[in-house]
Short mmCIF file of C-alpha atoms in Angstrom, two decimals:
data_model
loop_
_atom_site.label_atom_id
_atom_site.label_comp_id
_atom_site.label_asym_id
_atom_site.label_seq_id
_atom_site.Cartn_x
_atom_site.Cartn_y
_atom_site.Cartn_z
CA MET A 1 -57.76 -8.07 -22.60
CA ASN A 2 -57.39 -10.10 -25.77
CA PRO A 3 -54.75 -9.36 -28.44
CA GLN A 4 -57.28 -7.71 -30.72
CA GLU A 5 -58.25 -5.24 -27.98
CA ALA A 6 -54.61 -4.52 -27.16
CA LEU A 7 -53.61 -3.80 -30.73
CA PRO A 8 -55.15 -0.30 -30.99
CA TRP A 9 -53.43 0.69 -27.73
CA VAL A 10 -50.07 -0.45 -29.11
CA GLU A 11 -50.68 1.37 -32.38
CA THR A 12 -51.52 4.55 -30.49
CA LEU A 13 -48.35 4.23 -28.42
CA LEU A 14 -46.14 3.66 -31.42
CA ALA A 15 -47.79 6.56 -33.26
CA SER A 16 -46.58 8.96 -30.54
CA PRO A 17 -42.79 8.88 -30.13
CA LYS A 18 -42.98 11.33 -27.24
CA THR A 19 -45.35 9.05 -25.33
CA THR A 20 -43.16 6.06 -26.14
CA LEU A 21 -40.10 7.80 -24.71
CA ILE A 22 -42.01 8.76 -21.57
CA TYR A 23 -43.14 5.15 -21.01
CA LEU A 24 -39.62 3.90 -21.69
CA PHE A 25 -38.13 6.39 -19.25
CA LEU A 26 -40.67 5.49 -16.54
CA SER A 27 -40.03 1.78 -17.09
CA LEU A 28 -36.28 2.24 -16.74
CA LEU A 29 -36.80 4.44 -13.68
CA LEU A 30 -39.01 1.81 -12.03
CA TYR A 31 -36.50 -0.92 -12.87
CA ASP A 32 -33.62 1.09 -11.40
CA LEU A 33 -35.66 1.91 -8.29
CA GLY A 34 -36.50 -1.75 -7.81
CA ARG A 35 -32.86 -2.76 -8.25
CA ARG A 36 -31.67 -0.13 -5.79
CA THR A 37 -34.37 -1.08 -3.30
CA ARG A 38 -33.27 -4.72 -3.37
CA ARG A 39 -29.66 -3.67 -2.83
CA TRP A 40 -30.63 -1.37 0.03
CA TYR A 41 -32.80 -4.01 1.66
CA ARG A 42 -30.16 -6.75 1.84
CA LEU A 43 -27.86 -4.61 4.05
CA ARG A 44 -30.49 -2.33 5.61
CA HIS A 45 -29.41 -3.35 9.13
CA VAL A 46 -25.80 -2.17 8.71
CA PRO A 47 -25.31 1.41 9.97
CA GLY A 48 -23.91 4.18 7.77
CA PRO A 49 -24.90 7.40 5.98
CA TRP A 50 -28.38 6.89 4.49
CA ILE A 51 -27.20 7.79 0.99
CA CYS A 52 -24.66 4.94 1.03
CA GLY A 53 -27.47 2.40 0.97
CA TRP A 54 -28.74 3.71 -2.36
CA THR A 55 -25.74 4.91 -4.36
CA SER A 56 -21.95 4.78 -4.55
CA LEU A 57 -21.70 8.55 -5.06
CA TRP A 58 -20.57 9.19 -1.47
CA LEU A 59 -17.69 6.72 -1.84
CA LEU A 60 -16.79 8.10 -5.27
CA LYS A 61 -16.65 11.62 -3.84
CA GLN A 62 -14.21 10.49 -1.15
CA HIS A 63 -12.00 8.87 -3.81
CA LEU A 64 -11.75 12.26 -5.51
CA GLY A 65 -10.43 13.91 -2.35
CA PRO A 66 -6.86 13.93 -1.00
CA ARG A 67 -7.42 12.07 2.31
CA ILE A 68 -10.05 9.35 2.04
CA ASP A 69 -8.57 7.72 5.16
CA GLN A 70 -9.86 10.61 7.25
CA SER A 71 -13.37 10.19 5.83
CA TRP A 72 -13.31 6.50 6.74
CA LYS A 73 -12.04 7.29 10.23
CA LYS A 74 -14.97 9.68 10.77
CA LEU A 75 -17.40 6.98 9.64
CA VAL A 76 -16.10 4.59 12.30
CA GLU A 77 -16.20 7.26 14.99
CA GLU A 78 -19.86 8.00 14.16
CA TYR A 79 -21.27 4.58 13.29
CA GLY A 80 -19.03 1.95 14.90
CA PRO A 81 -16.69 -0.81 13.63
CA VAL A 82 -18.98 -2.06 10.82
CA VAL A 83 -20.19 0.65 8.42
CA ARG A 84 -21.98 0.61 5.10
CA MET A 85 -20.09 2.98 2.78
CA ALA A 86 -21.82 2.01 -0.51
CA PRO A 87 -24.77 -0.25 -1.47
CA ASN A 88 -22.71 -3.46 -1.37
CA GLU A 89 -19.52 -2.25 0.33
CA ILE A 90 -18.70 -2.58 4.03
CA LEU A 91 -15.96 -0.91 6.06
CA LEU A 92 -14.62 -3.10 8.87
CA ALA A 93 -12.61 -1.71 11.80
CA ASP A 94 -12.45 -4.65 14.20
CA ALA A 95 -9.03 -6.28 14.63
CA ASP A 96 -10.30 -9.72 15.65
CA GLU A 97 -12.65 -9.91 12.68
CA LEU A 98 -9.97 -8.69 10.27
CA VAL A 99 -7.62 -11.42 11.51
CA ARG A 100 -10.36 -14.03 11.08
CA ILE A 101 -11.34 -12.92 7.57
CA GLN A 102 -7.72 -13.04 6.38
CA SER A 103 -6.71 -16.23 8.17
CA PRO A 104 -5.29 -19.16 6.18
CA ARG A 105 -8.51 -21.16 6.60
CA SER A 106 -10.83 -18.31 5.68
CA VAL A 107 -13.11 -18.88 2.67
CA TYR A 108 -13.28 -15.20 1.86
CA ARG A 109 -11.84 -14.47 -1.61
CA LYS A 110 -10.36 -11.43 -3.27
CA ASP A 111 -12.87 -9.19 -5.01
CA ASP A 112 -12.54 -8.09 -8.64
CA TRP A 113 -11.17 -4.81 -7.22
CA TYR A 114 -7.74 -6.46 -7.24
CA GLN A 115 -7.81 -6.42 -11.05
CA ILE A 116 -6.30 -2.93 -10.87
CA GLY A 117 -3.04 -4.62 -9.86
CA GLN A 118 -2.85 -6.60 -13.12
CA MET A 119 0.07 -4.88 -14.85
CA SER A 120 0.66 -7.30 -17.74
CA PRO A 121 -2.71 -8.54 -19.06
CA PRO A 122 -3.70 -11.30 -19.46
CA HIS A 123 -1.10 -12.51 -16.96
CA HIS A 124 -1.57 -12.03 -13.21
CA ASN A 125 0.81 -11.32 -10.35
CA LEU A 126 0.47 -12.30 -6.70
CA LEU A 127 -1.46 -9.11 -5.92
CA SER A 128 -4.04 -9.40 -8.70
CA MET A 129 -4.60 -13.16 -8.43
CA GLN A 130 -8.02 -14.05 -7.04
CA ASP A 131 -8.01 -17.85 -7.20
CA LYS A 132 -6.90 -19.19 -3.81
CA GLU A 133 -5.04 -22.24 -5.09
CA ALA A 134 -3.26 -20.26 -7.82
CA ARG A 135 -2.19 -17.66 -5.25
CA ARG A 136 -0.94 -20.36 -2.88
CA GLU A 137 1.19 -21.86 -5.65
CA ARG A 138 2.56 -18.48 -6.72
CA LYS A 139 3.30 -17.55 -3.13
CA ARG A 140 5.23 -20.78 -2.72
CA LYS A 141 7.43 -19.72 -5.62
CA VAL A 142 7.98 -16.06 -4.75
CA GLY A 143 8.08 -16.48 -0.96
CA PRO A 144 11.71 -17.60 -0.67
CA GLY A 145 12.92 -14.54 -2.59
CA TYR A 146 10.95 -12.05 -0.51
CA ASN A 147 11.96 -13.70 2.76
CA GLY A 148 15.70 -13.93 2.06
CA LEU A 149 15.77 -17.71 1.78
CA GLY A 150 17.74 -19.88 -0.61
CA GLY A 151 20.80 -17.64 -0.60
CA THR A 152 18.96 -14.38 -1.37
CA SER A 153 20.93 -11.55 0.23
CA PHE A 154 19.11 -8.43 1.41
CA GLU A 155 21.69 -6.77 3.59
CA SER A 156 24.59 -6.47 1.17
CA GLY A 157 22.32 -4.96 -1.48
CA LEU A 158 20.76 -2.54 0.99
CA ASN A 159 24.22 -1.52 2.18
CA LYS A 160 25.16 -0.56 -1.37
CA ALA A 161 21.99 1.48 -1.84
CA ILE A 162 22.46 3.26 1.51
CA GLU A 163 26.04 4.05 0.52
CA SER A 164 24.76 5.57 -2.74
CA TRP A 165 22.31 7.75 -0.81
CA ILE A 166 25.04 8.91 1.57
CA CYS A 167 27.30 9.70 -1.40
CA LEU A 168 24.54 11.81 -2.96
CA LEU A 169 23.99 13.70 0.30
CA GLU A 170 27.72 14.34 0.72
CA ARG A 171 28.11 15.39 -2.89
CA LYS A 172 25.23 17.85 -3.15
CA TYR A 173 23.39 18.59 0.08
CA VAL A 174 25.34 18.17 3.32
CA SER A 175 26.69 21.36 4.87
CA PRO A 176 29.41 21.53 7.52
CA PRO A 177 28.36 23.01 10.88
CA GLY A 178 27.86 26.76 10.56
CA PHE A 179 27.53 26.85 6.76
CA SER A 180 24.40 27.60 4.72
CA PRO A 181 22.62 24.36 3.78
CA LYS A 182 21.10 23.35 0.45
CA PRO A 183 17.56 22.04 1.07
CA LEU A 184 16.50 18.68 -0.33
CA ASP A 185 13.09 17.07 -0.78
CA LEU A 186 13.36 14.09 1.55
CA ALA A 187 10.03 12.70 0.35
CA LEU A 188 11.37 12.47 -3.18
CA GLN A 189 14.80 11.15 -2.21
CA ALA A 190 13.27 8.48 0.02
CA HIS A 191 11.50 7.21 -3.09
CA TYR A 192 14.75 7.37 -5.10
CA TYR A 193 16.39 5.28 -2.40
CA SER A 194 13.47 2.86 -2.30
CA LEU A 195 13.66 2.20 -6.03
CA ASP A 196 17.46 1.86 -6.10
CA SER A 197 17.47 -0.43 -3.06
CA LEU A 198 14.77 -2.50 -4.75
CA GLY A 199 17.06 -2.72 -7.77
CA GLU A 200 19.94 -3.96 -5.62
CA ILE A 201 18.09 -6.68 -3.72
CA ALA A 202 15.87 -7.75 -6.60
CA TYR A 203 18.14 -7.44 -9.65
CA SER A 204 21.67 -6.87 -8.25
CA ARG A 205 21.84 -3.44 -9.86
CA GLN A 206 20.69 0.05 -8.98
CA LEU A 207 18.39 1.88 -11.35
CA GLY A 208 20.17 5.26 -11.42
CA PHE A 209 17.85 7.39 -9.30
CA LEU A 210 20.41 8.25 -6.61
CA GLN A 211 23.38 8.39 -8.95
CA ASN A 212 21.64 10.95 -11.16
CA ASP A 213 19.49 12.52 -8.43
CA ALA A 214 16.69 12.32 -10.97
CA ASP A 215 13.39 10.62 -11.72
CA MET A 216 14.56 8.04 -14.24
CA HIS A 217 12.12 7.49 -17.15
CA LYS A 218 9.76 9.87 -15.27
CA ILE A 219 8.51 6.88 -13.31
CA LEU A 220 7.54 8.87 -10.21
CA GLU A 221 5.99 11.69 -12.22
CA THR A 222 3.86 9.15 -14.06
CA ASN A 223 3.04 7.39 -10.81
CA GLU A 224 1.75 10.62 -9.27
CA LYS A 225 -0.41 11.39 -12.31
CA VAL A 226 -1.78 7.92 -12.95
CA MET A 227 -2.35 6.52 -9.46
CA PRO A 228 -5.13 9.00 -8.55
CA VAL A 229 -6.87 8.13 -11.83
CA MET A 230 -6.53 4.41 -11.13
CA PHE A 231 -7.80 5.06 -7.61
CA VAL A 232 -11.01 6.64 -8.92
CA MET A 233 -11.34 4.04 -11.68
CA SER A 234 -11.22 1.29 -9.06
CA ASN A 235 -14.87 2.18 -8.43
CA PHE A 236 -15.64 1.05 -11.98
CA ILE A 237 -13.93 -2.33 -12.24
CA GLY A 238 -16.23 -3.43 -15.05
CA LEU A 239 -15.02 -0.54 -17.20
CA GLY A 240 -11.43 -1.43 -16.39
CA LYS A 241 -11.97 -4.96 -17.66
CA HIS A 242 -13.17 -3.63 -21.01
CA LEU A 243 -10.14 -1.35 -21.29
CA LYS A 244 -7.92 -4.42 -21.23
CA LYS A 245 -9.71 -5.92 -24.25
CA TRP A 246 -9.11 -5.23 -27.93
CA PRO A 247 -9.39 -2.63 -29.43
CA LEU A 248 -9.29 -0.40 -26.32
CA SER A 249 -6.21 -2.30 -25.13
CA LEU A 250 -4.30 -0.63 -27.97
CA LEU A 251 -4.56 2.65 -26.04
CA LEU A 252 -2.83 1.23 -22.94
CA PRO A 253 0.91 1.72 -22.20
CA ARG A 254 3.18 -0.83 -23.80
CA ASP A 255 6.76 -2.00 -23.71
CA GLY A 256 8.88 0.41 -25.74
CA ASP A 257 7.38 3.70 -24.54
CA GLN A 258 10.01 6.21 -23.47
CA VAL A 259 8.25 7.40 -20.33
CA GLY A 260 5.60 6.27 -17.86
CA PHE A 261 4.22 2.76 -17.40
CA GLY A 262 5.46 1.73 -20.84
CA ALA A 263 8.98 2.71 -19.82
CA ILE A 264 8.64 0.64 -16.65
CA MET A 265 7.57 -2.33 -18.75
CA GLY A 266 10.65 -1.77 -20.89
CA VAL A 267 12.90 -1.72 -17.83
CA THR A 268 11.42 -4.97 -16.48
CA THR A 269 11.73 -6.63 -19.89
CA SER A 270 15.39 -5.67 -20.18
CA LEU A 271 16.14 -6.84 -16.63
CA ILE A 272 14.54 -10.22 -17.20
CA ASP A 273 15.98 -10.72 -20.68
CA ALA A 274 19.50 -9.89 -19.47
CA ARG A 275 19.25 -12.32 -16.57
CA LEU A 276 17.84 -15.16 -18.68
CA ALA A 277 20.54 -14.62 -21.29
CA GLU A 278 23.15 -14.62 -18.55
CA GLN A 279 21.68 -17.85 -17.21
CA ASN A 280 21.95 -19.55 -20.57
CA ASN A 281 25.55 -18.43 -21.11
CA ILE A 282 27.00 -19.42 -17.74
CA PRO A 283 28.96 -22.67 -18.05
CA VAL A 284 28.53 -25.33 -15.41
CA ASP A 285 31.85 -24.45 -13.80
CA GLY A 286 31.51 -20.71 -14.44
CA LYS A 287 30.85 -17.86 -12.03
CA GLU A 288 28.19 -18.19 -9.38
CA LYS A 289 24.64 -17.15 -10.07
CA LYS A 290 23.46 -13.88 -8.58
CA LYS A 291 21.76 -14.13 -5.20
CA ASP A 292 18.77 -11.83 -5.52
CA ILE A 293 14.99 -11.93 -5.69
CA LEU A 294 14.85 -12.28 -9.47
CA GLN A 295 17.21 -15.25 -9.40
CA SER A 296 15.13 -16.86 -6.66
CA PHE A 297 12.03 -16.47 -8.86
CA ILE A 298 13.85 -18.15 -11.76
CA ASP A 299 15.15 -20.95 -9.57
CA GLU A 300 11.64 -21.58 -8.23
CA GLY A 301 10.37 -22.11 -11.77
CA LEU A 302 8.47 -18.94 -12.72
CA THR A 303 7.84 -18.71 -16.46
CA ARG A 304 8.88 -15.73 -18.59
CA GLU A 305 5.36 -14.26 -18.42
CA GLU A 306 5.12 -14.83 -14.66
CA LEU A 307 8.48 -13.14 -14.13
CA ASN A 308 7.32 -10.10 -16.09
CA SER A 309 4.12 -9.81 -14.05
CA GLU A 310 5.88 -10.12 -10.69
CA VAL A 311 8.77 -7.80 -11.51
CA THR A 312 6.52 -5.03 -12.88
CA ILE A 313 4.34 -4.86 -9.77
CA GLN A 314 7.45 -4.51 -7.58
CA PHE A 315 8.04 -1.00 -8.96
CA PHE A 316 4.78 0.14 -7.39
CA VAL A 317 3.84 -2.02 -4.41
CA GLY A 318 7.40 -2.50 -3.21
CA SER A 319 8.81 0.99 -3.66
CA ASP A 320 5.77 3.04 -2.60
CA THR A 321 5.33 1.35 0.79
CA VAL A 322 9.03 1.46 1.73
CA ALA A 323 9.31 5.11 0.68
CA SER A 324 6.23 5.99 2.73
CA LEU A 325 7.55 4.27 5.85
CA ILE A 326 10.93 6.04 5.62
CA ARG A 327 9.66 9.52 4.77
CA MET A 328 6.83 9.55 7.32
CA THR A 329 9.07 8.24 10.11
CA PHE A 330 11.47 11.09 9.38
CA LEU A 331 8.58 13.56 9.39
CA PHE A 332 7.39 12.38 12.82
CA LEU A 333 10.93 12.54 14.19
CA LEU A 334 11.51 16.04 12.83
CA SER A 335 8.17 17.19 14.23
CA ASN A 336 9.03 15.83 17.70
CA PRO A 337 12.52 17.05 18.73
CA ALA A 338 12.53 15.15 22.03
CA ILE A 339 11.84 11.85 20.26
CA TYR A 340 14.44 12.68 17.59
CA SER A 341 17.03 13.39 20.29
CA THR A 342 16.20 10.23 22.24
CA LEU A 343 16.59 8.02 19.17
CA GLN A 344 19.82 9.69 18.10
CA GLY A 345 21.13 9.27 21.65
CA GLU A 346 20.30 5.55 21.62
CA ILE A 347 22.18 5.13 18.33
CA ASP A 348 25.20 7.05 19.64
CA ALA A 349 25.28 5.02 22.84
CA ALA A 350 25.14 1.75 20.90
CA ILE A 351 28.04 2.91 18.73
CA GLU A 352 30.12 3.86 21.77
CA ALA A 353 29.41 0.49 23.37
CA GLY A 354 30.44 -1.36 20.19
CA LEU A 355 26.99 -2.93 19.86
CA ILE A 356 26.33 -1.92 16.25
CA SER A 357 28.60 -2.03 13.24
CA SER A 358 28.87 0.24 10.24
CA PRO A 359 26.78 -0.39 8.27
CA ILE A 360 24.36 -1.64 10.89
CA THR A 361 22.76 -5.06 10.44
CA ASP A 362 19.07 -5.78 10.81
CA ALA A 363 19.78 -8.15 13.71
CA GLU A 364 21.82 -5.49 15.56
CA ALA A 365 19.03 -2.95 15.18
CA ARG A 366 16.42 -5.36 16.51
CA GLN A 367 18.56 -6.49 19.44
CA HIS A 368 20.30 -3.29 20.56
CA LEU A 369 18.02 -0.41 19.50
CA PRO A 370 14.69 -0.92 21.32
CA TYR A 371 13.68 2.73 20.99
CA LEU A 372 14.19 2.51 17.22
CA GLN A 373 11.82 -0.48 17.13
CA ALA A 374 9.27 1.54 19.09
CA VAL A 375 9.63 4.49 16.69
CA ILE A 376 9.11 2.26 13.64
CA ARG A 377 6.05 0.56 15.09
CA GLU A 378 4.59 3.87 16.22
CA SER A 379 5.17 5.25 12.71
CA LEU A 380 3.31 2.28 11.22
CA ARG A 381 0.48 2.90 13.67
CA PHE A 382 0.31 6.62 13.14
CA PHE A 383 0.47 6.52 9.36
CA PRO A 384 -0.03 3.10 7.73
CA PRO A 385 1.88 2.88 4.40
CA VAL A 386 -1.27 1.65 2.64
CA ALA A 387 -4.40 3.12 4.20
CA CYS A 388 -6.29 4.46 1.19
CA GLY A 389 -7.09 1.34 -0.83
CA VAL A 390 -10.21 -0.69 -0.12
CA PHE A 391 -8.77 -4.17 -0.84
CA TYR A 392 -12.21 -5.81 -0.79
CA LYS A 393 -12.75 -9.43 0.19
CA ASN A 394 -16.01 -11.10 -0.85
CA VAL A 395 -18.31 -12.72 1.71
CA PRO A 396 -18.50 -16.49 0.93
CA GLU A 397 -21.56 -18.30 -0.40
CA ALA A 398 -22.83 -19.26 3.06
CA GLY A 399 -22.78 -15.63 4.20
CA ASP A 400 -21.11 -14.37 7.37
CA THR A 401 -21.80 -12.41 10.54
CA LEU A 402 -19.47 -9.64 11.67
CA CYS A 403 -18.99 -8.68 15.32
CA GLY A 404 -21.79 -11.07 16.27
CA ARG A 405 -24.43 -8.61 15.03
CA TYR A 406 -24.25 -7.88 11.33
CA ALA A 407 -25.31 -10.72 9.04
CA LEU A 408 -23.89 -10.24 5.55
CA PRO A 409 -25.21 -12.10 2.49
CA ALA A 410 -22.89 -13.78 -0.02
CA GLY A 411 -21.10 -11.42 -2.37
CA THR A 412 -20.96 -8.47 0.02
CA LYS A 413 -17.65 -6.63 -0.31
CA VAL A 414 -15.75 -6.15 2.95
CA SER A 415 -12.81 -3.74 2.96
CA THR A 416 -9.90 -5.05 5.02
CA VAL A 417 -7.93 -1.77 4.80
CA ALA A 418 -10.39 1.13 4.99
CA GLY A 419 -10.74 0.77 8.76
CA LEU A 420 -7.01 0.70 9.56
CA MET A 421 -6.59 4.41 10.26
CA ALA A 422 -9.52 4.31 12.68
CA LEU A 423 -8.17 1.17 14.39
CA ASN A 424 -4.73 2.72 14.73
CA ARG A 425 -6.23 5.78 16.44
CA ASP A 426 -8.78 3.95 18.60
CA SER A 427 -8.55 5.27 22.17
CA LYS A 428 -9.87 1.95 23.53
CA ILE A 429 -6.66 0.31 22.26
CA TRP A 430 -4.12 3.11 22.47
CA GLY A 431 -5.40 5.26 25.32
CA GLU A 432 -6.51 8.89 25.45
CA ASP A 433 -3.31 9.98 23.65
CA ALA A 434 -4.10 7.84 20.59
CA ASP A 435 -3.67 10.89 18.34
CA VAL A 436 -0.21 11.61 19.74
CA PHE A 437 2.98 10.17 18.23
CA ARG A 438 4.54 8.56 21.33
CA PRO A 439 6.91 5.60 20.83
CA GLU A 440 7.19 5.15 24.60
CA ARG A 441 3.80 3.40 24.61
CA TRP A 442 5.50 0.35 23.05
CA LEU A 443 8.26 0.26 25.67
CA GLU A 444 5.66 0.55 28.42
CA ALA A 445 3.63 -2.32 26.95
CA GLU A 446 6.76 -4.46 26.65
CA GLU A 447 7.59 -3.80 30.31
CA GLN A 448 4.08 -4.84 31.31
CA ALA A 449 4.49 -8.02 29.27
CA ARG A 450 7.73 -8.83 31.09
CA GLN A 451 5.80 -8.55 34.33
CA GLY A 452 3.21 -11.04 33.08
CA GLU A 453 0.60 -8.62 31.72
CA GLU A 454 0.88 -9.53 28.04
CA GLU A 455 -2.61 -8.67 26.76
CA LYS A 456 -1.98 -4.99 25.99
CA LEU A 457 1.14 -5.67 23.92
CA ARG A 458 -0.64 -8.52 22.14
CA VAL A 459 -3.56 -6.31 21.11
CA MET A 460 -1.28 -3.43 20.06
CA SER A 461 0.97 -5.69 17.99
CA LYS A 462 -1.97 -7.49 16.37
CA THR A 463 -3.53 -4.18 15.36
CA VAL A 464 -0.39 -2.68 13.82
CA ASP A 465 0.52 -5.94 12.08
CA LEU A 466 -2.75 -5.65 10.16
CA ASN A 467 -1.07 -2.87 8.16
CA PHE A 468 0.64 -5.71 6.27
CA GLY A 469 -2.53 -7.78 5.89
CA GLY A 470 -2.51 -11.20 7.47
CA GLY A 471 -2.85 -14.93 7.00
CA GLN A 472 -3.32 -15.89 3.36
CA PHE A 473 -3.31 -12.18 2.41
CA LEU A 474 -0.09 -11.24 4.24
CA CYS A 475 2.15 -8.81 2.32
CA SER A 476 5.15 -10.69 0.97
CA GLY A 477 7.37 -7.63 1.36
CA GLN A 478 6.83 -7.12 5.10
CA LYS A 479 10.29 -8.40 6.05
CA ILE A 480 11.99 -6.23 3.42
CA ALA A 481 10.16 -3.07 4.56
CA LEU A 482 11.09 -3.52 8.23
CA THR A 483 14.69 -4.41 7.37
CA GLN A 484 14.89 -1.23 5.28
CA ALA A 485 13.77 0.93 8.20
CA ASN A 486 16.13 -0.83 10.63
CA LYS A 487 19.11 0.00 8.43
CA VAL A 488 18.35 3.36 6.80
CA LEU A 489 17.29 5.32 9.88
CA PRO A 490 20.38 4.54 12.04
CA GLU A 491 22.81 5.03 9.15
CA LEU A 492 21.49 8.52 8.36
CA LEU A 493 20.89 9.67 11.94
CA ARG A 494 24.35 8.59 13.10
CA ARG A 495 25.93 10.88 10.46
CA TYR A 496 23.62 13.88 10.02
CA ASN A 497 21.30 16.30 11.72
CA PHE A 498 18.09 16.94 9.78
CA SER A 499 15.78 19.93 10.23
CA LEU A 500 12.54 21.03 8.58
CA VAL A 501 12.65 23.98 6.22
CA ASP A 502 8.93 24.72 6.68
CA PRO A 503 7.60 23.49 10.05
CA ILE A 504 4.17 25.05 9.33
CA GLU A 505 3.49 22.97 6.19
CA PRO A 506 6.22 20.31 6.22
CA ILE A 507 4.86 18.00 3.49
CA LYS A 508 2.26 17.76 0.73
CA ILE A 509 0.48 14.43 0.60
CA ARG A 510 -2.40 12.75 -1.21
CA GLY A 511 -3.83 9.27 -0.73
CA ALA A 512 -4.42 7.17 -3.84
CA ILE A 513 -4.12 3.51 -2.75
CA ALA A 514 -0.52 4.35 -1.78
CA TRP A 515 0.62 7.80 -0.62
CA MET A 516 1.70 10.43 -3.14
CA ALA A 517 4.06 12.68 -1.14
CA HIS A 518 6.46 15.47 -2.02
CA ASP A 519 7.89 18.75 -0.74
CA LEU A 520 9.26 17.39 2.54
CA TRP A 521 12.04 19.99 2.42
CA VAL A 522 14.83 19.51 4.95
CA ASN A 523 18.29 20.84 5.67
CA VAL A 524 21.08 18.32 6.29
CA GLU A 525 24.05 19.13 8.50
CA LYS A 526 27.00 16.83 9.13
CA ARG A 527 27.29 15.83 12.76
CA GLU A 528 30.60 16.54 14.45
CA SER A 529 30.16 13.34 16.47
CA GLY A 530 28.72 11.33 13.60
CA LYS A 531 30.27 7.90 13.14
#
């Protein structure tokens, strides 16, 4: 057909707007169908619900629910350790492969999903950084602070925060034996403690949560409202990028707001400014510098902008995970009286034998309280502190093959967290009682290891350790979280008896990257033998 012959057809088309719209709609429909077909085809061999090969609606629907971890667990039970949960998104529930993907030599990189962790645009923190070399350099600078090196003191700060929590309990909630108790929300107070203990070890000052028994600056209220929204928005990373640009960026929280994220930014700014001013005013022969995480960051050479980025993210990543570990361990203990009694008995026996001091040290807990270690590890297995985020890693340019069967092209997104709940309840690893909270399984595995059969303990430990990532993606706060549990649990259980107010519905919980939990109502009674 020559141009002259085509011209009347074009004129006819343009003369009929309705026809034009129909052709335009059909063209767009065919384009979208072709695009979706190409996306489906590249991962057609990976099992999963059929709809997940064509659209992300299934995954979006799960993000809108309260327990996405349970949906992921069901996928693994039905389809196996490698599951397609969206057109370009893969769930992985194989411990060996997860270790390999996250190893120091791995060429997998963080996906754009991590942009949701960027709290101070345009500056990045260790969580939101995607460039491998930049992350390695930042980790070199923040690592000493998070690992208690270079004079950073965890234990003295944690002791002060634990003392503040005990003072609050004694002042408002503890009842003598035989008297009517005043219930407290242990889920909420665990988060108060987490934030104040973070303040002590990071900034050498508490933030007022325990002293006032209140949500300072409505940080937790804002967290519970905003995190589910961020969780859903993580499915639309491209939209999130535009929100950080002018003029939409003017709508975002900012330093100076009285509540919410803006208030958190104000708190971090004041903390950093006060410390830098203090630094500049200390004479050479003056008082010693503070020994905390913030000072370690300064000594390692972080700039003002880098400090702000790292300190802001601590209020979320650091406090949420520690609070979850403490509150859920208490819930499992209170729901299992025999386990509660056994742990309390171990603590009492160690006190009588003079094996642990008051306050207990992390080293004493690790050395003299083996049942406590089993309880903590079982709690991490049973309810990982972060089991609802996807934390995608991108398949490298050369592609990769998972579990020896599933070839993945470059750019495929592999979640290194979505499969954790399934792995931690896998009967092939944990036995037929995988859905039972039983700390004794760890003591049994340790006994087998002492007799030369080390494989079971190795597999169990490797699987649970994945809750903190691994290799180049290892959580920097792992040591802090475990030290917290080793100190808080013995100090409270040696002094008090806790009991659930409502054993039928003991807690309300929602997953949104971290866990939003409240209404863990308990009674607290002072122990006659508490020391």
